XYZ file of C-alpha atoms in Angstrom:
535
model
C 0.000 0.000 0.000
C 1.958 3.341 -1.018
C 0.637 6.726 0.836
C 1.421 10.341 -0.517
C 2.519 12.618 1.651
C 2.152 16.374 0.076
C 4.480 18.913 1.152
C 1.744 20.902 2.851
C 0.037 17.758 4.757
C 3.742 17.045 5.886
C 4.482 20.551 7.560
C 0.948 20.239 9.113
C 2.007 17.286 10.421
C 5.193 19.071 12.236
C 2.635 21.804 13.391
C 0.969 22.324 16.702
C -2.720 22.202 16.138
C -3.425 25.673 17.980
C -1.147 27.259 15.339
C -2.219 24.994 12.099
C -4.321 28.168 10.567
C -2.134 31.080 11.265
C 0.945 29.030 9.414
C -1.271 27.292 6.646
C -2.290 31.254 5.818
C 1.369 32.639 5.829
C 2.509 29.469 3.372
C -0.398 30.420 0.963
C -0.267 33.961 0.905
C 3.905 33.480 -0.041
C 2.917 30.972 -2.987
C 2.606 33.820 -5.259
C 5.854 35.377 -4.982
C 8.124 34.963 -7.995
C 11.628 33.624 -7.995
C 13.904 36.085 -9.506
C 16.299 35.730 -12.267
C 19.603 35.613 -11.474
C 22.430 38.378 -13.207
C 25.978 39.401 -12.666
C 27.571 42.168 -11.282
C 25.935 45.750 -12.222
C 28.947 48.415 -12.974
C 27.605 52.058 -12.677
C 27.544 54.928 -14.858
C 28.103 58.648 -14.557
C 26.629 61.601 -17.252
C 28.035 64.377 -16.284
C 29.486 65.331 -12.882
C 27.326 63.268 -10.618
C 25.197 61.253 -12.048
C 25.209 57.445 -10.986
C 23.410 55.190 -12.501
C 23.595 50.759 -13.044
C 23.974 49.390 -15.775
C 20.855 47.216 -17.029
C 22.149 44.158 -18.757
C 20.001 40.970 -19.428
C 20.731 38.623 -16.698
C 22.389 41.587 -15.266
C 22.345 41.743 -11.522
C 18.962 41.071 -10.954
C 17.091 41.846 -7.704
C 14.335 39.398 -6.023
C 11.589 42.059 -6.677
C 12.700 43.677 -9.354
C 9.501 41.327 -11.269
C 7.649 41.552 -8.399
C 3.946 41.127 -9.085
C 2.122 44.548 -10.403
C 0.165 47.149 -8.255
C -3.015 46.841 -7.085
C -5.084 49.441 -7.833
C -8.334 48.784 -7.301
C -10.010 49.276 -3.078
C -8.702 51.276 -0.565
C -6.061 49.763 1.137
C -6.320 46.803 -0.423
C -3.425 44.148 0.698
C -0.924 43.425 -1.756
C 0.701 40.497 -2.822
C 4.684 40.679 -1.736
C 4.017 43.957 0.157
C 4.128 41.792 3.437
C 0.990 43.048 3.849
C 0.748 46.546 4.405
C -2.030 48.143 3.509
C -1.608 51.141 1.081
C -3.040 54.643 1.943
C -5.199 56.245 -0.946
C -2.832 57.314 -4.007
C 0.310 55.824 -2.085
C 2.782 53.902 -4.242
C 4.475 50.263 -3.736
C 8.135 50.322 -3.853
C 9.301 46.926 -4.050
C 12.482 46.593 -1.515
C 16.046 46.210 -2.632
C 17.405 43.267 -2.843
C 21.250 42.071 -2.723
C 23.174 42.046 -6.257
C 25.100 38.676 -7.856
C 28.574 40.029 -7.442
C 29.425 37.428 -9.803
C 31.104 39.057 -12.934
C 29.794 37.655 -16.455
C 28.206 38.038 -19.727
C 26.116 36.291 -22.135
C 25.546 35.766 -26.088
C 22.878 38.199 -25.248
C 25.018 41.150 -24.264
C 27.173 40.358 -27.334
C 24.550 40.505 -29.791
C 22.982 44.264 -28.979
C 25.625 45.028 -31.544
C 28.062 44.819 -34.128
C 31.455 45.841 -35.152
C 32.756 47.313 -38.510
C 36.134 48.490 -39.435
C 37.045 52.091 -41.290
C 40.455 53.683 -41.542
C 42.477 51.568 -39.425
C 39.442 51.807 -36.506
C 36.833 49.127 -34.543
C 33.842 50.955 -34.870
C 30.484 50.013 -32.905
C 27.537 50.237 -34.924
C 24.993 52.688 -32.017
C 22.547 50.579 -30.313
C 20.048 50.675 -27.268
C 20.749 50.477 -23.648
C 19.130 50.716 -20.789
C 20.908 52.366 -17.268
C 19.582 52.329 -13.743
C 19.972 53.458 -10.575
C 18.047 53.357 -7.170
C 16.909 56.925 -5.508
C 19.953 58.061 -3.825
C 19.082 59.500 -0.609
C 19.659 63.496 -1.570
C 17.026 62.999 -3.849
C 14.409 61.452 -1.220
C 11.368 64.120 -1.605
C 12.420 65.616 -4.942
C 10.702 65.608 -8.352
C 12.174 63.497 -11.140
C 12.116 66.895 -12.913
C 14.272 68.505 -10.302
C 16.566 65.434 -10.024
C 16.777 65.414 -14.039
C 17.828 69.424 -13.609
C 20.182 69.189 -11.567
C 22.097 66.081 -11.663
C 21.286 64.788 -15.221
C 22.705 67.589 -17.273
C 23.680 65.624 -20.299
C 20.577 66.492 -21.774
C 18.269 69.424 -21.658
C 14.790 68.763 -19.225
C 12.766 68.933 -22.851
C 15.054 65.673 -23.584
C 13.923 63.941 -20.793
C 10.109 64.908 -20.735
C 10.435 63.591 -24.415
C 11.867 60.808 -23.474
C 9.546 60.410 -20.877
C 6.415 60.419 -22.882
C 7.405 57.713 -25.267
C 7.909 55.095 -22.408
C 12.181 55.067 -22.064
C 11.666 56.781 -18.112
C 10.389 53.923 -15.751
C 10.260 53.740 -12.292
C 9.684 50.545 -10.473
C 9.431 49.106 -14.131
C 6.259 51.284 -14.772
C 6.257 53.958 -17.481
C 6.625 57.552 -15.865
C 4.891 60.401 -17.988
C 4.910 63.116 -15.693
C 8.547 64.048 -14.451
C 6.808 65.821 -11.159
C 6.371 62.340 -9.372
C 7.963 62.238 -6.031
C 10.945 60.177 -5.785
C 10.505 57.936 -2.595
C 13.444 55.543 -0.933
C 14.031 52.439 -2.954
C 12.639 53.674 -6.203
C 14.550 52.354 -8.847
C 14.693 54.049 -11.658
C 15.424 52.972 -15.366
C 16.618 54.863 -18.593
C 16.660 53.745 -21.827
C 19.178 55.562 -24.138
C 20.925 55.336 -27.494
C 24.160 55.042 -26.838
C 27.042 55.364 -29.447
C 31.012 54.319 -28.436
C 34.049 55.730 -29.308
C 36.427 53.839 -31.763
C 39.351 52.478 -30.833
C 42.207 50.838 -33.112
C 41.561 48.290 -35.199
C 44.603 46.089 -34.370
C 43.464 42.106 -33.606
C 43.453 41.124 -29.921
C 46.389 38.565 -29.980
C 46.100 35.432 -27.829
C 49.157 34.367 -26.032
C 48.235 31.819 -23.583
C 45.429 30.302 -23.537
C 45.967 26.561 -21.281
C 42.888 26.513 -19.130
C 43.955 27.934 -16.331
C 45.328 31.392 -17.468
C 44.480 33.959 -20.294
C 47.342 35.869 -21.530
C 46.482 38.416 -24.076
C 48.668 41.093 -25.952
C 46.325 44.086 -25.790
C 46.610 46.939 -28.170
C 46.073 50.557 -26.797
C 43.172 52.417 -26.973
C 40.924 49.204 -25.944
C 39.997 49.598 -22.242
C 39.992 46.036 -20.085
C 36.323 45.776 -19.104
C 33.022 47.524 -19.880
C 33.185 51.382 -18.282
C 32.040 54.558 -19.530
C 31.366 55.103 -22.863
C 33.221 51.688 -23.480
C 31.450 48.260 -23.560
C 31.702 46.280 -26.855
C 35.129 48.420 -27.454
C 36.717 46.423 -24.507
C 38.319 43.364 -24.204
C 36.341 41.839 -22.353
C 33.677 42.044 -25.111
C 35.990 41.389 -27.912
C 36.736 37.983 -26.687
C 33.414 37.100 -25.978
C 32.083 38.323 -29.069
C 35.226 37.167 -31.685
C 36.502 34.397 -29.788
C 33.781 32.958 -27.829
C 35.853 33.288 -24.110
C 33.883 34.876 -21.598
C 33.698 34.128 -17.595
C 37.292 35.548 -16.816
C 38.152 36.828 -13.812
C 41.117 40.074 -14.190
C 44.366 39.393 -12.673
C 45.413 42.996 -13.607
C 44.432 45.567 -15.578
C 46.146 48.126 -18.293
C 45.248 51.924 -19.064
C 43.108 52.088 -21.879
C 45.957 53.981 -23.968
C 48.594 51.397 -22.669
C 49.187 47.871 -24.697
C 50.767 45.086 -23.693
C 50.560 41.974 -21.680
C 47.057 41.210 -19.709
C 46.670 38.215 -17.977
C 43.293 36.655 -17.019
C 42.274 33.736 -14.653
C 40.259 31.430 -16.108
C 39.492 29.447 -12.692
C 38.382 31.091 -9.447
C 40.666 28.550 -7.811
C 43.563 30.278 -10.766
C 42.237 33.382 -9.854
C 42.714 33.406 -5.862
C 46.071 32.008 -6.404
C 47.253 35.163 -8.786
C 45.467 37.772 -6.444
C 47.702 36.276 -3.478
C 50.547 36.465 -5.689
C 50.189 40.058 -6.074
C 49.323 40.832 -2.639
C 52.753 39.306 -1.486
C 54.527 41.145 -4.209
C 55.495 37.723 -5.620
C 55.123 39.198 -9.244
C 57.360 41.138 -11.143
C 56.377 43.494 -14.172
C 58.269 44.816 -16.613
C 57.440 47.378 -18.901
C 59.389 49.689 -21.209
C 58.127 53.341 -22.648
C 59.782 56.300 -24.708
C 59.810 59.338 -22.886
C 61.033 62.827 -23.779
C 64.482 64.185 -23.722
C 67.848 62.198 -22.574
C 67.258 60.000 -20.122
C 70.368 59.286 -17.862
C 72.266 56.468 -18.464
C 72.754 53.787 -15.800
C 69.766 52.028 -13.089
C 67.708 55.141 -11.555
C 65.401 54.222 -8.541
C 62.495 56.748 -7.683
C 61.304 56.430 -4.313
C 58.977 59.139 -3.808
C 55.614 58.632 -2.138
C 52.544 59.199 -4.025
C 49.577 60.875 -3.315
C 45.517 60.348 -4.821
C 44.560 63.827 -5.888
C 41.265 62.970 -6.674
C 39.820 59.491 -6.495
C 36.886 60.000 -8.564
C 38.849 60.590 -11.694
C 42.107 58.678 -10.418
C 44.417 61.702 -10.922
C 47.866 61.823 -8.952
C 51.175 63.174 -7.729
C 53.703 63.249 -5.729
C 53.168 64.276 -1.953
C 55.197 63.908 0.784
C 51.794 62.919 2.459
C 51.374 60.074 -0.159
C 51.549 56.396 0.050
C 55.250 54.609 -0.130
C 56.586 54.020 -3.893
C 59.823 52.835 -5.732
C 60.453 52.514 -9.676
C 63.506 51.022 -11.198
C 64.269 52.646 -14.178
C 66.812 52.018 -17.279
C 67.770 53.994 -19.700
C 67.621 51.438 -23.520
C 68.375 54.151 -25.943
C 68.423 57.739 -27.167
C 67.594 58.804 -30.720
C 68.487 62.625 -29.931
C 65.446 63.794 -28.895
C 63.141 61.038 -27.261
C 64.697 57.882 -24.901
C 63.155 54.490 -24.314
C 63.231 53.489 -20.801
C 62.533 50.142 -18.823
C 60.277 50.531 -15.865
C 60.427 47.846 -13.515
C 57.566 48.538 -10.366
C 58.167 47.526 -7.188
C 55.100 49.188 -6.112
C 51.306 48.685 -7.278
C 50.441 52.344 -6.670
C 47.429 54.311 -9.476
C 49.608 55.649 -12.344
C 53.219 54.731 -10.515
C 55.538 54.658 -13.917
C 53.536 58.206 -15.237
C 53.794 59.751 -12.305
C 57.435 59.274 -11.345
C 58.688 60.201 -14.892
C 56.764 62.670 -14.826
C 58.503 63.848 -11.056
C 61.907 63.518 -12.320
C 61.065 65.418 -15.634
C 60.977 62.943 -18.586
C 56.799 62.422 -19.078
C 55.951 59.841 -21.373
C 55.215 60.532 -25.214
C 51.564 61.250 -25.478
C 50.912 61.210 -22.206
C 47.800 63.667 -22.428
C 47.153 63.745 -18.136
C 50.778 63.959 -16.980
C 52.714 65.229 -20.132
C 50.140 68.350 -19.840
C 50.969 71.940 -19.476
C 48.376 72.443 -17.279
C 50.914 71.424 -14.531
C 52.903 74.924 -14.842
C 56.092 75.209 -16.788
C 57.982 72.595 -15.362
C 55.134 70.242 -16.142
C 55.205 68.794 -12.588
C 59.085 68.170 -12.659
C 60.465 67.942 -9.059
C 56.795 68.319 -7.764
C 56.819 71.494 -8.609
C 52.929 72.415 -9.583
C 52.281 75.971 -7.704
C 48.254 75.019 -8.042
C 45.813 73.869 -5.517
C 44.303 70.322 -6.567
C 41.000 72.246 -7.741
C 42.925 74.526 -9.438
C 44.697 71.526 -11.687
C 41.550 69.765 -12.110
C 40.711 72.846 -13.736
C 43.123 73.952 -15.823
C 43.784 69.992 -16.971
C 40.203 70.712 -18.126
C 40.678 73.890 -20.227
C 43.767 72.708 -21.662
C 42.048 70.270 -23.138
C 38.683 72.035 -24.406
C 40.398 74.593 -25.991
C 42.442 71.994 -28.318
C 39.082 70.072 -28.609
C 41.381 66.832 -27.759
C 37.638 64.421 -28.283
C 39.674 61.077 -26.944
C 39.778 62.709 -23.798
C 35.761 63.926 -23.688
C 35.044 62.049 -20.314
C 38.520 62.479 -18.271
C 37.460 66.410 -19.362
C 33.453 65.918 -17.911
C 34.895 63.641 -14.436
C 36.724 66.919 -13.939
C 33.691 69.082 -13.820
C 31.971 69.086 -10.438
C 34.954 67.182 -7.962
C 33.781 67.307 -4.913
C 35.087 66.261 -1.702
C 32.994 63.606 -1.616
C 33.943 61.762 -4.425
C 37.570 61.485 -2.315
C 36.249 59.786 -0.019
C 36.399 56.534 -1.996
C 38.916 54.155 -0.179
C 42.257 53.973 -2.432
C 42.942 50.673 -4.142
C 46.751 49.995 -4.933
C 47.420 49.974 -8.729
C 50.213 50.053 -11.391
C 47.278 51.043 -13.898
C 45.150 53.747 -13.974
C 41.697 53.679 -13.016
C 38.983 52.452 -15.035
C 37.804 53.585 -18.149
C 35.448 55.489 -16.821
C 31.699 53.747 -16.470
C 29.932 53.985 -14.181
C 30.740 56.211 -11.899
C 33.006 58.754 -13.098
C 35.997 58.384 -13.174
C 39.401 58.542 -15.471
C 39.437 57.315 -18.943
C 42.374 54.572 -18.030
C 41.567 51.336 -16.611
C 43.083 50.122 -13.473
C 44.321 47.276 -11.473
C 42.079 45.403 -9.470
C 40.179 48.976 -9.135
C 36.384 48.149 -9.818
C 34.626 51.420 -8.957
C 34.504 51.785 -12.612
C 33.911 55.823 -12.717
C 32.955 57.415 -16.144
C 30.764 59.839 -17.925
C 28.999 59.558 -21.315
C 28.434 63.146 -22.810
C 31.027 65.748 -24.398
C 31.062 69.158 -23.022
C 28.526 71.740 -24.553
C 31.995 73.689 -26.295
C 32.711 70.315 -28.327
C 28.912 69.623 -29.048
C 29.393 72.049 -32.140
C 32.035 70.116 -33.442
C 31.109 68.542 -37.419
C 33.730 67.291 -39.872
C 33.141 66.170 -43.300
C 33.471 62.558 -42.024
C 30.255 60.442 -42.366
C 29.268 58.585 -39.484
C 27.878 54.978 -40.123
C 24.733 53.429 -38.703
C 23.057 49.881 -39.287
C 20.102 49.824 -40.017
C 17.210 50.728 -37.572
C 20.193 52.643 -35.403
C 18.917 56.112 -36.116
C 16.722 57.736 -33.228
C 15.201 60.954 -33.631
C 15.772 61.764 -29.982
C 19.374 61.453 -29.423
C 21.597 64.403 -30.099
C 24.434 62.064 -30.929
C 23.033 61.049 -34.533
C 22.799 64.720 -35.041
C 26.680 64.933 -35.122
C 29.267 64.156 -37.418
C 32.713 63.173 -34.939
C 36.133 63.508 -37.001
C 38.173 59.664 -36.230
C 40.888 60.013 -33.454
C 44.186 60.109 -34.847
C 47.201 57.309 -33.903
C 48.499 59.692 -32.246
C 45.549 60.487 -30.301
C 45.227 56.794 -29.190
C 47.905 55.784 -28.217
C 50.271 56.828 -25.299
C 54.100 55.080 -25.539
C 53.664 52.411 -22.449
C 53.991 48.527 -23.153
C 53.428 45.908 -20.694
C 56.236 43.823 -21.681
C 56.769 41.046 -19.216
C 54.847 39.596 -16.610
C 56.411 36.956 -14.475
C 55.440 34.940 -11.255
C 57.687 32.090 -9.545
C 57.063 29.351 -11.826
C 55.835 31.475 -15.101
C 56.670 34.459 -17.297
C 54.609 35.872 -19.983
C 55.928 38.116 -22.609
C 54.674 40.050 -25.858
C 56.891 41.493 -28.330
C 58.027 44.820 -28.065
C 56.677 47.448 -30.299
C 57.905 49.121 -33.323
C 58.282 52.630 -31.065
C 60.772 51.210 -28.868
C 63.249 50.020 -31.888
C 66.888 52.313 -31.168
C 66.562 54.210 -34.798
C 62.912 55.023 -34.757
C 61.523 58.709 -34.609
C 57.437 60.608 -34.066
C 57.390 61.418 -37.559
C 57.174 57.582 -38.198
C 54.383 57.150 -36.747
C 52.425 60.251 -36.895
């Protein structure tokens, strides 16, 4: 004789009898709740000073009730399903709770297929495509209007953008369609944007596999590609062009490279790989090598630079050297001299944000194309000897206007992180890094990527003085790519130059204590070559 047992008749069986209702109610009335979807890690975005939003990917760090079950609208204070069972004053709205992210770091055919990739000129181009960002209320805007919020914080486009935008159903909030930008934001609201987004192109060079054994990744990155998804950046990246051309995706970053910097990267391709390399690096049981050209003679003979550096602003990953700073040392060697530029191998001891830049820049031989710390807008000696005369918010500044007034386009969102540094945004807690800081992606932050840094900080707009800019150039689009509401389609970009794209730093070697990985070095660094070369 077989008996079934259900799964409710079993926990009434486990149930005191005074209690059997109240329990068999609370099972039924959580039934109804949907499971959520499961997505990786969310990076964040920035337009524009200070706006922070995630990034909405499918399967994209997905909260329990972000598909929680619609609104109830009809009787007063009627109970709602997964609302624990408040009851809802007249004309009050349900904001479903927050719920932890998957810090988990991947991406899907899905994410690879919002667009595609054509080449022009010596350029990867991304065809423009739609993407959604989103962010939950932040608490300063607790009691204010979307429209105020949009004013104030969103200023990549005009308030008639968003009200536009608004009435064709790309403004939600809490998944529902928002016409009217005077609703009250509330805690927990989350808040979703759909946008057309368009990235900029980087160089068309292949991404060359150099290991590839199942455990490790080792790549030979060109420059101009940033690491990982951030800012204006996401199928432009490596990350994307692996998945996307190669069909390698769940990697896990060992280190990263500045966007303008090529070289060696190495990935882990096991967790297990991947805790091994990390505690590696934290025990300083890795040694890098890298070589650059730099201007003017270069001594001959091992220099070793020693000076502490400081974080002059974390939320665009901008440095220099401070007394007050964190300790540093550089090896340097002098490999050549072709009478007016020298190419130098950097060996660092050190894992501080922008160590190599920053001390050639100190002892007075920046890098070639370096367009932070080979800038004027240091003073005369361009930072030599530490030697700046300016305030922090006075270099922020002027590294600004240097660069709007020569229009320089590759550096559009280091220029809009600059705009609007507060205090605040300093007090981010200071992650040790050869490489710069991330692309820039959500939130703001520099253009560079950097090591093991992933408070990915960017912006997505140009500043109103460059939105004039038009050049004979066409700009493609697939089909269908076109929207009549971004401002973006309206304008015709010139290409970045070589030049533009690429600033003389190679990741050359990259060695642990039972492995070395190496990529060749590049045509710059040869004894007899000069700029005009490669202009």
């Amino acid at each position: 004789m077989h008996v079934r047992v259900s799964a409710r008749s079993s926990l009434l069986f486990l149930v005191p009898r005074r209690l059997v209702r109240r329990h068999v109610v609370r099972f039924s009335s959580s039934a109804n709740i949907k499971r959520p979807l499961t997505r990786p890690f969310n990076h964040l975005w920035s337009q524009r000073g200070n706006i922070t939003m995630e990034q909405s990917d499918t399967n994209t760090g997905k909260r329990k009730h972000d598909e929680s079950d619609p609104p109830e609208t009809a009787g007063r204070g009627k109970r709602r399903r997964g609302a624990g069972g408040k009851k809802l004053r007249p004309g009050e709205r349900y904001i479903p709770p927050p719920q932890k992210r998957n810090p988990g770091v991947s991406f899907s055919q899905d994410h690879f297929d919002e667009t595609s990739y054509y080449f022009e000129g010596g350029l990867r181009k991304v065809f423009p495509y739609y993407f959604d960002f989103k962010t939950y209320c932040k608490g300063r805007w607790i009691g204010k209007s979307l429209q105020e919020v949009f004013k104030s914080e969103f200023r990549s486009e005009s308030i008639e953008y968003y009200e536009r935008a608004a009435k064709e159903g790309r403004i939600r909030l809490n998944e529902t369609p928002v016409e009217d930008l005077s609703v009250v934001l509330r805690n927990n609201d989350h808040m979703r944007n759909t946008v057309h987004r368009h990235e900029p192109p980087v160089i068309g060079t292949p991404l060359k596999i150099l290991v590839d054994d199942g455990e490790v990744l080792v790549v030979d990155k060109p420059a101009s590609i940033p690491v990982h998804p951030c800012g204006r950046f996401r199928h432009n990246t490596v990350i994307f062009i692996l998945g996307k051309e190669h069909g390698i995706s769940e990697l896990h970053t060992v280190h990263r490279l500045d966007r303008l910097t090529s070289g060696v990267l190495l990935f882990a391709r096991t967790l297990e790989t991947s805790k091994k390399l990390d505690q590696m690096v934290r025990e300083r049981q890795l040694e890098k090598e890298y070589v650059c050209r730099v201007e003017g003679e270069f001594p001959e003979g091992k220099l070793i630079c020693e000076e502490p550096i400081l974080v002059v602003s974390f939320k665009i990953g901008l440095c220099r050297v401070d007394p007050k700073g964190k300790e540093c040392r550089t090896v340097f060697q002098r490999l050549s001299f072709n009478g007016k530029t020298s190419v130098v191998r950097c060996l660092p001891l050190t894992g501080r944000t922008h160590q190599i830049r920053v001390h050639l820049q100190y002892l007075g031989f920046p890098i070639l194309n370096d367009p932070i710390y080979g800038s004027h807008a240091w003073g005369p000696h361009r930072g030599k000897g530490g030697l700046i005369g300016k305030s922090d918010e006075e270099l922020l500044q002027a590294l600004v206007e240097e660069h709007r007034s020569q229009e320089d386009l590759h550096l559009l969102a280091f220029m809009d992180d600059c705009i609007g540094v507060t205090k605040e945004a300093e007090k981010v807690e200071e992650t040790d890094s050869e490489a710069d800081k991330s692309g820039k992606s959500f939130p703001a932050q520099a253009e560079d990527c950097s090591e093991k840094e992933n408070s990915n900080k960017a912006s997505s707009e140009e500043p109103q003085s460059l939105k004039s800019t038009v050049t004979n150039s066409a700009q493609k689009t697939a089909p269908g790519t076109h929207d009549h509401l971004c401002n973006e389609c309206k304008l015709v970009r010139p290409d970045p130059t070589k030049k533009e794209l690429i600033m003389y730093l190679h990741a050359l070697r990259y060695k642990g204590p039972d492995f070395e990985y190496s990529a060749e070095s590049p045509d710059w660094a040869k004894e007899d070559w000069v700029e005009t070369d490669f202009s």
